[in-house]
Amino acid sequence: MGVAAVAAMIVVGTVAPAAALAPATALVHDDFSRTASGWGAAPTGQKYTLASASRFATDGTAGTVTLSPGANAVASLPSVSQLDGTIGGTFSVDRSYTSGNGATISLAQRMKPGYQYQARARVMTQGRLSLWISRTDGSAAKEMTIADPRTVATGITAGKAFHVEFAVSGTSPVKLQARAWLVGTATPAWQVSANDGTANRIATAGTPGVGTYLSASSVATVVRADNIAVVKGTTSTTVTGGVAVTLPAPTTPAPAPAPAPAPAPTATSVGSVPVGQAAYAVPSGAIYVAAKGTKTGTGTKADPYGSVQYAVDKSVSGKTIVLRGGTYHEYVYVPSGKALTIQAHPNEAVWFDGASLVSGFTKSGATWSKTGWSYDFDSRVSYTRGEDLSRRFVDPSYPMAGHPDGVWINGVAQKQVASAAQVQAGTFYVDKAGDRLILGTDPSGKKVEASTLAKAIRVHGKDTTLRGFGVKRYATTLAELGTVSTEVDRATVENLVITENATIGLFGWAQGHTYRNLTLTKNGLMGVGANKANNLTLRSSLITGNNAEKFNWAPSSGGLKFSASDGVKIVDNVFRSNGPMGAWFDVSMYDITITGNTFEGHSRTGLLVELSQKAIIADNYSVKNGRGIAIFNTGDVDVWNNTLAANDRALEFMQDERRQEVSTLAAKIPWVVSDISVSNNVIAYGSGSCPILSQDLSLKKYGNEFGIRMDGNLYWRTSATAPANFSCWANGSAGTRSFKTLEDFRAHTGGDKASKLLQGTSIVASNFALTPEAKTSTTTVARTLLSPVAAAIGVGTSPRLGAISSY
């Protein structure tokens, strides 16, 4: 993105001349009360230096930046240099986004060539405003996120103004704080913050920066910025009533406004940009690669290296490798000690493809054979190399699921069968004994491709980034742990499409990974997996159509399966139609944040948290699943402000005889259901007979011993008998006890005192937003949000019902 910052002073109330509005500590103040091309100079005397100067103008009331898709525009104030200070601003964009990743506005401080801190505010689809803090280390291609994104406001529509502020102070560590909020609402506390004590911290004075960036997948946009100000110290730049004031940063958040009505969903609001549309800047000194499959070239734009692996071998740590458009049929290993960025050339389609073109088939009866086919991929299914657990993973109804071979004819996947005698149109057989590939569809005049590689990319270099390309059709066995795998600390994987691979698309272990804006689809077993991957963040990704080979739902399958990891954040993703399982967190996960996601269309469970401890599950939609949300042998969970609709069972709490197997984790993660709070959820029942269930499979505990606290929920069912039960509750040796009404359930559990059950007309619309009629229940039903829940969602604590993000 480069610098994408517009720093501004915030004005509320009477408009006054710039000099009157500027706080006494202001170094810069600019109200743009002039008309000119470019931005010229602020009334306080500082001149702007512009990159992409033709995009800047002033119209007498604001500074404007006109952006085409993929463009950024940068302004700086080189006459200003300070160590500690605050910049802030008022912004708007001239459109509402229904696709792409929207416009990013950033406030930059301590800028010097190649280095800066920035608070980034992104206006996204569905009117969301996301805020995060990052640091640039030497070039625009080397950006490190140091405070994760969070949604801080909704309802950002065309012309809707909002404020952003960014404060930086200190040297060891450097303290960074940012906040953003709608014009006309109270100033919140700092919403995103971090202390940078790393060796790469920026501990010297620098200039503020001004600029914007527009996603390559969004439509042309004009950004308006008003009242640019830079002030000394970490004080607010806000003024009220046209009178200059300098305010200390508030310490408590003000209530957030009620969210805007949810718009209809858009298919492109999450996931990667299409392959060929990524537009990352190419830094000076970049290494170029062309898809030749050769160890040739010098790595320049005029004479690119002939393969990615050759470029990796030739590169030193810190380099950016730029892939020219084409198909790369290779396996790439990034070794230890090399922190590389591997990215597609702007607007060029780059695919890593594990399949090769195949020709030379001979007809024999009703089939066609290719002789000399010696590819022999391991069909044993296990996370451990050499072990075979196919009996657990493979559904007997789909016996070839564990065989990673793949064949495509004119792009259409063919089905693998177990013998030559079974081959018919649309199928193929790999005759290992006879070294033959046998097809049931006539390949004459058609493009035939078959998998010949097992792995695409393995990352062993810390701080490596992969972005902007596609990965498909690798015959990845389960023991390879992902067609793409990040196996050391702090990998960034973004804007990748990973599809049609034999088992797992993407897998991570080690700590600090950032996965964002990914499309993981049609992979044989699972979209994404992780183990011992502390502080991993998965954000704004589309995980759909995985478990394409129809493996058993257990031990692992579906959209996502993570285990043995602390501090994982799963934010603003869509999990849709991944067979039985959507997202599954299992075996000693701890401190999980699951917010802003959609789990839809899974035959068994949309979201399962099992054998783990401490989770926030908030602001999610779980719809049209077998089970909406399931909590199994897990404690310390807050289930707040979710919308659960059309699931056979909305909520499930299960306990069995298993207890923590690692003695050192017994106190931290005991594998016991306890301390569960369930509030402010909208729960529209489906057809299942027990829409809310607690159950002890060892037939010892009663539901009231599970430590489940339910209150402030809005329930709905078609009628008093559809479904017949309101809930079913663990009942010791008797199994479960059913309750027909909320009143009966409330009397038995002592909970749900403020909850309400409606019957008849549905309480959710077709897009699962709460209907206006049902929304009137908010004042009597909803509870004040727990502070950790509100912080995780990025809103105030004022009562509200159901998911806050848009479906």
XYZ file of C-alpha atoms in Angstrom, residues 272-278 308 323 326-330 342-345 348-354 456-457 466-474 483-484 493-501 505 518-521 523:
53
model
C -8.970 -13.260 -1.921
C -9.099 -10.916 -4.845
C -9.362 -12.984 -8.044
C -6.050 -14.370 -9.267
C -4.646 -11.741 -11.613
C -6.139 -8.752 -9.804
C -3.712 -8.329 -6.900
C 10.736 -19.478 -8.065
C 6.346 -13.450 -10.107
C 2.065 -17.654 -15.820
C 1.842 -21.186 -14.436
C 4.582 -22.385 -12.091
C 4.803 -26.176 -11.879
C 7.174 -26.496 -8.959
C 6.878 -13.731 -2.679
C 4.162 -11.900 -4.588
C 2.464 -11.758 -7.973
C 3.371 -8.965 -10.351
C -0.851 -10.569 -13.602
C -2.335 -14.038 -13.044
C 0.103 -16.337 -11.261
C -0.743 -19.955 -10.472
C 1.264 -22.637 -8.732
C -0.148 -25.766 -10.384
C 0.682 -29.291 -9.243
C 3.542 -26.359 -3.392
C 5.264 -24.186 -0.779
C 3.155 -14.988 0.431
C 0.568 -12.944 -1.446
C -1.426 -12.366 -4.572
C -1.433 -15.730 -6.398
C -3.207 -19.077 -6.663
C -2.265 -22.652 -5.703
C -4.085 -25.652 -7.158
C -4.147 -29.359 -7.974
C -1.322 -30.701 -5.806
C -0.229 -27.877 0.155
C 1.091 -24.575 1.539
C -0.330 -15.276 3.846
C -2.808 -13.002 2.089
C -4.850 -12.790 -1.093
C -4.181 -16.400 -2.036
C -6.632 -18.753 -3.732
C -5.869 -22.341 -2.647
C -8.090 -24.853 -4.396
C -8.562 -28.429 -5.619
C -5.679 -29.894 -3.631
C -4.985 -26.390 1.528
C -7.801 -16.038 1.537
C -10.080 -18.186 -0.582
C -9.758 -21.835 0.466
C -12.080 -23.985 -1.586
C -9.681 -29.012 -1.091
